[in-house]
mmCIF file of C-alpha atoms and ligand atoms in Angstrom:
data_model
loop_
_atom_site.group_PDB
_atom_site.id
_atom_site.type_symbol
_atom_site.label_atom_id
_atom_site.label_comp_id
_atom_site.label_asym_id
_atom_site.label_seq_id
_atom_site.Cartn_x
_atom_site.Cartn_y
_atom_site.Cartn_z
ATOM 1 C CA MET A 1 -25.544 30.959 1.333
ATOM 2 C CA SER A 2 -26.390 27.374 2.254
ATOM 3 C CA LEU A 3 -23.868 24.526 2.119
ATOM 4 C CA LEU A 4 -25.725 23.048 -0.851
ATOM 5 C CA GLU A 5 -25.547 26.335 -2.743
ATOM 6 C CA LYS A 6 -21.834 26.739 -2.022
ATOM 7 C CA ILE A 7 -21.119 23.226 -3.240
ATOM 8 C CA GLN A 8 -23.076 23.877 -6.409
ATOM 9 C CA ALA A 9 -21.109 27.099 -7.010
ATOM 10 C CA THR A 10 -17.787 25.298 -6.442
ATOM 11 C CA LYS A 11 -18.868 22.515 -8.752
ATOM 12 C CA GLN A 12 -19.922 24.913 -11.502
ATOM 13 C CA TYR A 13 -16.544 26.658 -11.344
ATOM 14 C CA LEU A 14 -14.633 23.361 -11.491
ATOM 15 C CA VAL A 15 -16.706 22.067 -14.394
ATOM 16 C CA ALA A 16 -15.996 25.324 -16.248
ATOM 17 C CA GLN A 17 -12.264 24.724 -15.653
ATOM 18 C CA GLY A 18 -12.479 21.403 -17.496
ATOM 19 C CA ILE A 19 -13.181 19.006 -14.656
ATOM 20 C CA GLY A 20 -15.512 16.432 -16.159
ATOM 21 C CA GLU A 21 -16.549 13.038 -14.926
ATOM 22 C CA VAL A 22 -14.987 12.006 -11.591
ATOM 23 C CA GLU A 23 -14.914 8.392 -10.397
ATOM 24 C CA PHE A 24 -12.507 8.529 -7.457
ATOM 25 C CA GLY A 25 -11.665 11.305 -5.056
ATOM 26 C CA LEU A 26 -8.108 11.041 -3.714
ATOM 27 C CA ILE A 27 -7.178 12.711 -0.449
ATOM 28 C CA LEU A 28 -3.419 12.826 -0.140
ATOM 29 C CA GLY A 29 -1.966 13.253 3.322
ATOM 30 C CA SER A 30 1.220 14.842 4.668
ATOM 31 C CA GLY A 31 4.166 14.080 2.418
ATOM 32 C CA LEU A 32 2.054 11.867 0.143
ATOM 33 C CA GLY A 33 0.851 14.515 -2.293
ATOM 34 C CA GLU A 34 3.347 13.588 -5.011
ATOM 35 C CA LEU A 35 1.006 10.915 -6.261
ATOM 36 C CA ALA A 36 -0.997 13.715 -7.861
ATOM 37 C CA ASP A 37 2.031 14.543 -10.039
ATOM 38 C CA GLU A 38 1.479 11.247 -11.843
ATOM 39 C CA ILE A 39 -2.045 12.108 -12.947
ATOM 40 C CA GLN A 40 -2.222 12.255 -16.745
ATOM 41 C CA ASP A 41 -3.804 15.085 -18.741
ATOM 42 C CA ALA A 42 -3.905 16.970 -15.476
ATOM 43 C CA VAL A 43 -5.989 20.038 -14.767
ATOM 44 C CA LYS A 44 -4.439 21.691 -11.689
ATOM 45 C CA ILE A 45 -6.200 24.385 -9.736
ATOM 46 C CA PRO A 46 -4.811 26.060 -6.592
ATOM 47 C CA TYR A 47 -7.340 26.029 -3.773
ATOM 48 C CA HIS A 48 -7.308 29.790 -3.420
ATOM 49 C CA GLU A 49 -8.734 30.171 -6.935
ATOM 50 C CA ILE A 50 -11.746 27.974 -6.219
ATOM 51 C CA PRO A 51 -14.906 29.670 -4.958
ATOM 52 C CA TYR A 52 -15.823 28.590 -1.403
ATOM 53 C CA PHE A 53 -12.822 26.267 -1.173
ATOM 54 C CA PRO A 54 -10.727 26.544 1.999
ATOM 55 C CA VAL A 55 -6.938 27.055 1.958
ATOM 56 C CA SER A 56 -4.510 24.725 3.767
ATOM 57 C CA THR A 57 -1.583 25.798 5.902
ATOM 58 C CA VAL A 58 0.444 22.722 6.944
ATOM 59 C CA VAL A 59 4.082 22.175 5.890
ATOM 60 C CA GLY A 60 4.223 19.434 3.254
ATOM 61 C CA HIS A 61 0.811 20.262 1.807
ATOM 62 C CA ALA A 62 0.693 21.772 -1.658
ATOM 63 C CA GLY A 63 -2.859 23.145 -1.675
ATOM 64 C CA MET A 64 -3.805 22.064 -5.169
ATOM 65 C CA LEU A 65 -6.747 20.258 -6.708
ATOM 66 C CA VAL A 66 -5.608 17.949 -9.509
ATOM 67 C CA TYR A 67 -7.984 16.302 -11.971
ATOM 68 C CA GLY A 68 -7.143 13.744 -14.628
ATOM 69 C CA THR A 69 -6.506 10.064 -15.259
ATOM 70 C CA LEU A 70 -4.601 7.761 -12.923
ATOM 71 C CA SER A 71 -4.424 3.998 -13.442
ATOM 72 C CA GLY A 72 -7.140 4.355 -16.057
ATOM 73 C CA LYS A 73 -9.542 6.023 -13.607
ATOM 74 C CA LYS A 74 -10.899 9.559 -13.617
ATOM 75 C CA VAL A 75 -9.637 11.028 -10.361
ATOM 76 C CA LEU A 76 -9.863 14.298 -8.503
ATOM 77 C CA ALA A 77 -6.981 14.593 -6.069
ATOM 78 C CA LEU A 78 -6.744 16.831 -3.065
ATOM 79 C CA GLN A 79 -3.050 17.598 -2.681
ATOM 80 C CA GLY A 80 -3.184 18.709 0.936
ATOM 81 C CA ARG A 81 -6.259 18.330 3.116
ATOM 82 C CA PHE A 82 -7.981 20.556 5.672
ATOM 83 C CA HIS A 83 -7.533 19.703 9.322
ATOM 84 C CA PHE A 84 -9.756 20.390 12.289
ATOM 85 C CA TYR A 85 -6.709 21.550 14.291
ATOM 86 C CA GLU A 86 -6.130 24.392 11.827
ATOM 87 C CA GLY A 87 -9.265 25.949 13.228
ATOM 88 C CA ASN A 88 -11.484 24.787 10.387
ATOM 89 C CA SER A 89 -15.026 23.776 11.196
ATOM 90 C CA MET A 90 -15.906 20.175 10.441
ATOM 91 C CA GLU A 91 -17.975 21.508 7.547
ATOM 92 C CA VAL A 92 -14.820 22.998 6.054
ATOM 93 C CA VAL A 93 -12.717 19.892 6.780
ATOM 94 C CA THR A 94 -15.169 17.722 4.851
ATOM 95 C CA TYR A 95 -16.132 20.238 2.149
ATOM 96 C CA PRO A 96 -13.883 18.672 -0.518
ATOM 97 C CA VAL A 97 -15.556 15.287 -0.027
ATOM 98 C CA ARG A 98 -18.942 16.888 -0.664
ATOM 99 C CA VAL A 99 -17.522 18.513 -3.795
ATOM 100 C CA MET A 100 -16.082 15.204 -5.007
ATOM 101 C CA LYS A 101 -19.469 13.591 -4.562
ATOM 102 C CA ALA A 102 -21.206 16.464 -6.369
ATOM 103 C CA LEU A 103 -18.836 15.933 -9.297
ATOM 104 C CA GLY A 104 -19.882 12.294 -9.509
ATOM 105 C CA ALA A 105 -17.255 10.448 -7.459
ATOM 106 C CA HIS A 106 -18.566 7.095 -6.227
ATOM 107 C CA SER A 107 -15.525 6.422 -4.034
ATOM 108 C CA ILE A 108 -12.725 8.091 -2.146
ATOM 109 C CA VAL A 109 -9.201 6.952 -1.445
ATOM 110 C CA VAL A 110 -7.967 8.556 1.790
ATOM 111 C CA THR A 111 -4.353 8.526 2.863
ATOM 112 C CA ASN A 112 -2.527 9.896 5.870
ATOM 113 C CA ALA A 113 0.623 9.924 7.926
ATOM 114 C CA CYS A 114 0.058 8.544 11.419
ATOM 115 C CA GLY A 115 1.689 7.136 14.523
ATOM 116 C CA GLY A 116 1.910 3.383 15.047
ATOM 117 C CA VAL A 117 0.274 2.072 18.223
ATOM 118 C CA ASN A 118 0.391 -1.617 17.345
ATOM 119 C CA GLU A 119 3.700 -2.975 18.651
ATOM 120 C CA ASN A 120 4.231 -5.025 15.507
ATOM 121 C CA PHE A 121 4.443 -1.912 13.333
ATOM 122 C CA VAL A 122 7.644 -0.106 12.362
ATOM 123 C CA PRO A 123 8.010 3.386 10.847
ATOM 124 C CA GLY A 124 7.627 3.134 7.093
ATOM 125 C CA ASP A 125 4.918 0.453 7.213
ATOM 126 C CA LEU A 126 1.793 0.951 5.147
ATOM 127 C CA MET A 127 -1.433 0.103 6.962
ATOM 128 C CA LEU A 128 -4.725 -0.616 5.292
ATOM 129 C CA ILE A 129 -7.369 1.004 7.469
ATOM 130 C CA ASP A 130 -10.078 -1.511 8.234
ATOM 131 C CA ASP A 131 -12.059 0.596 10.690
ATOM 132 C CA GLN A 132 -11.871 3.846 12.621
ATOM 133 C CA ILE A 133 -12.546 5.333 16.037
ATOM 134 C CA ASN A 134 -13.830 8.888 16.064
ATOM 135 C CA PHE A 135 -12.044 10.459 19.030
ATOM 136 C CA THR A 136 -12.127 14.020 17.720
ATOM 137 C CA GLY A 137 -14.823 14.975 20.199
ATOM 138 C CA THR A 138 -17.243 15.996 17.486
ATOM 139 C CA ASN A 139 -18.828 14.753 14.285
ATOM 140 C CA PRO A 140 -19.136 16.489 10.906
ATOM 141 C CA LEU A 141 -22.802 15.445 10.644
ATOM 142 C CA ILE A 142 -23.902 17.268 13.799
ATOM 143 C CA GLY A 143 -26.629 19.741 12.909
ATOM 144 C CA GLU A 144 -29.614 19.598 10.640
ATOM 145 C CA ASN A 145 -29.389 16.609 8.304
ATOM 146 C CA ILE A 146 -29.440 17.435 4.617
ATOM 147 C CA GLU A 147 -31.488 14.589 3.145
ATOM 148 C CA ALA A 148 -30.115 15.342 -0.319
ATOM 149 C CA PHE A 149 -26.705 14.249 0.998
ATOM 150 C CA GLY A 150 -27.688 11.191 3.008
ATOM 151 C CA PRO A 151 -29.615 9.753 5.967
ATOM 152 C CA ARG A 152 -29.766 11.142 9.516
ATOM 153 C CA PHE A 153 -28.222 8.019 11.048
ATOM 154 C CA PRO A 154 -25.644 6.586 8.659
ATOM 155 C CA ASP A 155 -24.581 2.982 9.087
ATOM 156 C CA MET A 156 -20.824 2.808 9.758
ATOM 157 C CA SER A 157 -20.663 -1.026 9.760
ATOM 158 C CA ASP A 158 -18.578 -1.135 6.587
ATOM 159 C CA ALA A 159 -17.074 2.349 6.502
ATOM 160 C CA TYR A 160 -13.871 1.119 4.853
ATOM 161 C CA THR A 161 -15.431 -0.925 2.073
ATOM 162 C CA LYS A 162 -14.677 -4.634 2.532
ATOM 163 C CA GLU A 163 -14.619 -5.242 -1.210
ATOM 164 C CA TYR A 164 -11.860 -2.607 -1.593
ATOM 165 C CA ARG A 165 -9.876 -3.968 1.360
ATOM 166 C CA ASP A 166 -9.911 -7.441 -0.168
ATOM 167 C CA ILE A 167 -8.641 -6.043 -3.455
ATOM 168 C CA ALA A 168 -5.896 -4.095 -1.650
ATOM 169 C CA HIS A 169 -4.673 -7.279 0.014
ATOM 170 C CA VAL A 170 -4.567 -9.203 -3.250
ATOM 171 C CA VAL A 171 -2.591 -6.369 -4.853
ATOM 172 C CA ALA A 172 -0.189 -6.093 -1.885
ATOM 173 C CA GLU A 173 0.568 -9.794 -2.112
ATOM 174 C CA LYS A 174 1.177 -9.555 -5.840
ATOM 175 C CA ILE A 175 3.756 -6.790 -5.410
ATOM 176 C CA SER A 176 5.268 -8.375 -2.260
ATOM 177 C CA LEU A 177 4.280 -5.489 -0.035
ATOM 178 C CA ASP A 178 4.041 -6.298 3.665
ATOM 179 C CA LEU A 179 0.727 -4.493 4.091
ATOM 180 C CA LYS A 180 -0.415 -4.115 7.680
ATOM 181 C CA ASP A 181 -4.065 -3.869 8.728
ATOM 182 C CA GLY A 182 -5.628 -1.895 11.479
ATOM 183 C CA VAL A 183 -7.941 0.527 13.194
ATOM 184 C CA TYR A 184 -7.218 4.244 12.843
ATOM 185 C CA MET A 185 -8.120 6.409 15.818
ATOM 186 C CA GLY A 186 -8.596 10.067 14.980
ATOM 187 C CA PHE A 187 -7.737 12.769 17.537
ATOM 188 C CA SER A 188 -8.256 16.483 17.050
ATOM 189 C CA GLY A 189 -4.555 17.380 17.397
ATOM 190 C CA PRO A 190 -2.501 19.511 17.002
ATOM 191 C CA THR A 191 -0.604 18.054 19.957
ATOM 192 C CA TYR A 192 0.741 14.591 19.444
ATOM 193 C CA GLU A 193 -0.783 12.207 21.946
ATOM 194 C CA THR A 194 0.637 11.682 25.410
ATOM 195 C CA PRO A 195 2.013 8.232 26.269
ATOM 196 C CA ALA A 196 -1.061 7.715 28.466
ATOM 197 C CA GLU A 197 -3.353 8.548 25.542
ATOM 198 C CA VAL A 198 -1.475 6.075 23.379
ATOM 199 C CA ARG A 199 -1.933 3.337 26.019
ATOM 200 C CA MET A 200 -5.621 4.245 26.108
ATOM 201 C CA ALA A 201 -5.802 4.072 22.304
ATOM 202 C CA ARG A 202 -4.287 0.584 22.361
ATOM 203 C CA ILE A 203 -6.721 -0.613 25.035
ATOM 204 C CA LEU A 204 -9.599 0.800 22.995
ATOM 205 C CA GLY A 205 -8.512 -1.169 19.950
ATOM 206 C CA ALA A 206 -6.498 1.311 17.895
ATOM 207 C CA ASP A 207 -3.506 0.289 15.801
ATOM 208 C CA ALA A 208 -2.632 3.810 14.699
ATOM 209 C CA VAL A 209 -3.343 7.375 15.808
ATOM 210 C CA GLY A 210 -3.630 10.512 13.726
ATOM 211 C CA MET A 211 -5.271 13.894 13.274
ATOM 212 C CA SER A 212 -7.247 13.500 10.061
ATOM 213 C CA THR A 213 -9.273 11.092 7.893
ATOM 214 C CA VAL A 214 -12.075 10.298 10.364
ATOM 215 C CA PRO A 215 -14.295 13.299 9.433
ATOM 216 C CA GLU A 216 -13.817 12.829 5.687
ATOM 217 C CA VAL A 217 -14.713 9.157 5.937
ATOM 218 C CA ILE A 218 -17.854 9.904 7.956
ATOM 219 C CA VAL A 219 -19.022 12.343 5.287
ATOM 220 C CA ALA A 220 -18.128 9.938 2.470
ATOM 221 C CA VAL A 221 -20.139 7.159 4.107
ATOM 222 C CA HIS A 222 -23.026 9.565 4.728
ATOM 223 C CA SER A 223 -23.168 10.300 1.011
ATOM 224 C CA GLY A 224 -23.015 6.633 0.052
ATOM 225 C CA MET A 225 -19.441 6.570 -1.199
ATOM 226 C CA LYS A 226 -17.113 3.593 -1.002
ATOM 227 C CA VAL A 227 -13.873 4.153 0.879
ATOM 228 C CA LEU A 228 -10.313 2.875 0.685
ATOM 229 C CA GLY A 229 -7.977 4.097 3.453
ATOM 230 C CA ILE A 230 -4.200 3.783 3.516
ATOM 231 C CA SER A 231 -2.012 5.019 6.349
ATOM 232 C CA CYS A 232 1.713 5.512 6.354
ATOM 233 C CA ILE A 233 3.097 4.736 9.801
ATOM 234 C CA THR A 234 5.645 7.535 10.048
ATOM 235 C CA ASN A 235 6.707 6.993 13.652
ATOM 236 C CA LEU A 236 5.884 4.948 16.693
ATOM 237 C CA ALA A 237 3.305 6.740 18.798
ATOM 238 C CA ALA A 238 4.267 8.707 21.928
ATOM 239 C CA GLY A 239 5.856 6.663 24.695
ATOM 240 C CA MET A 240 6.997 3.999 22.218
ATOM 241 C CA GLN A 241 9.979 6.053 21.047
ATOM 242 C CA SER A 242 11.923 8.790 22.808
ATOM 243 C CA SER A 243 10.218 11.845 21.251
ATOM 244 C CA LEU A 244 8.103 12.905 18.261
ATOM 245 C CA ASN A 245 8.494 15.647 15.710
ATOM 246 C CA HIS A 246 7.048 16.683 12.372
ATOM 247 C CA ALA A 247 10.468 16.421 10.671
ATOM 248 C CA GLU A 248 10.459 12.679 11.286
ATOM 249 C CA VAL A 249 6.969 12.412 9.795
ATOM 250 C CA VAL A 250 8.169 14.185 6.645
ATOM 251 C CA GLU A 251 11.368 12.078 6.506
ATOM 252 C CA THR A 252 9.464 8.803 6.675
ATOM 253 C CA THR A 253 6.921 9.764 4.017
ATOM 254 C CA GLU A 254 9.855 10.831 1.841
ATOM 255 C CA ARG A 255 11.461 7.424 2.332
ATOM 256 C CA VAL A 256 8.368 5.346 1.521
ATOM 257 C CA LYS A 257 6.682 7.517 -1.072
ATOM 258 C CA GLU A 258 7.771 5.387 -4.026
ATOM 259 C CA SER A 259 6.275 2.188 -2.626
ATOM 260 C CA PHE A 260 3.247 4.142 -1.450
ATOM 261 C CA LYS A 261 2.645 5.524 -4.941
ATOM 262 C CA THR A 262 3.222 2.150 -6.619
ATOM 263 C CA PHE A 263 0.774 0.482 -4.247
ATOM 264 C CA VAL A 264 -2.002 3.062 -4.507
ATOM 265 C CA LYS A 265 -1.772 3.088 -8.314
ATOM 266 C CA ALA A 266 -1.845 -0.703 -8.471
ATOM 267 C CA VAL A 267 -4.885 -0.881 -6.189
ATOM 268 C CA LEU A 268 -6.704 1.907 -8.013
ATOM 269 C CA GLU A 269 -6.316 0.009 -11.259
ATOM 270 C CA LYS A 270 -8.273 -2.906 -9.744
ATOM 271 C CA LEU A 271 -11.065 -0.935 -8.047
HETATM 272 N N1 LIG B 1 0.161 11.018 16.227
HETATM 273 C C1 LIG B 1 -0.765 11.746 15.570
HETATM 274 N N2 LIG B 1 -0.637 12.124 14.329
HETATM 275 C C2 LIG B 1 0.470 11.752 13.665
HETATM 276 C C3 LIG B 1 1.473 11.008 14.273
HETATM 277 C C4 LIG B 1 1.307 10.615 15.629
HETATM 278 O O1 LIG B 1 2.141 9.932 16.254
HETATM 279 N N3 LIG B 1 2.443 10.811 13.336
HETATM 280 C C5 LIG B 1 2.017 11.426 12.202
HETATM 281 N N4 LIG B 1 0.836 11.994 12.386
#
């Protein structure tokens, strides 16, 4: 079965489950999935029930698709994403973005937990992603281009839509949130970076490092979607603090989740 046919089958199933018009796809990262609990008139479907949908394995990821209304917008939220380091192909990692687009979404909001490389950041900061560096070693668009999805050579000049970033800044100011700005550099993982890799990332222009987001954003841009990206700096990157562990990532997202949710909802209302 071709990718197009699988997406159509997934879409048909979701429509039959009551998923109607979708405006925004939300991809909720590690520890940030609770935002989906605030979606009104929610239709919730576990991934394993959805034809051709992958299943996620990471601690802190619920594995649920949630459809409904948030901040007056029709949203389809991915509570737990698919990572390359889990052994998924890039096609699998980005499959939900294709499905969101097929259901009518014109935009995605991507969120993640990541390590701060910029020395002015502290754990708990929220960073608006203004650009990305694909350091995964691959690209989800490698292979035959499907013209029905988008062009062979997508323009990444405005991957994180400027119009949305401007709105996010206005909203942050209004709610007195000290929103940081920066470039997200995506590694394959699952190892955290070495201190030398973090120094490299800084020299190359990164403000934060993580193991997600980059593939989904490439596919969203390919299909002509607008993108808003918000990172939670859960720790300082390797070499900038004594050691790293996943428990700290979870702890920090737990600590900032209320302001994260308030911010994302307030921005979504204005998009
Ligand atoms: N590096 C990569 N991914 C991460 C980090 C990090 O320091 N923190 C949370 N996700």
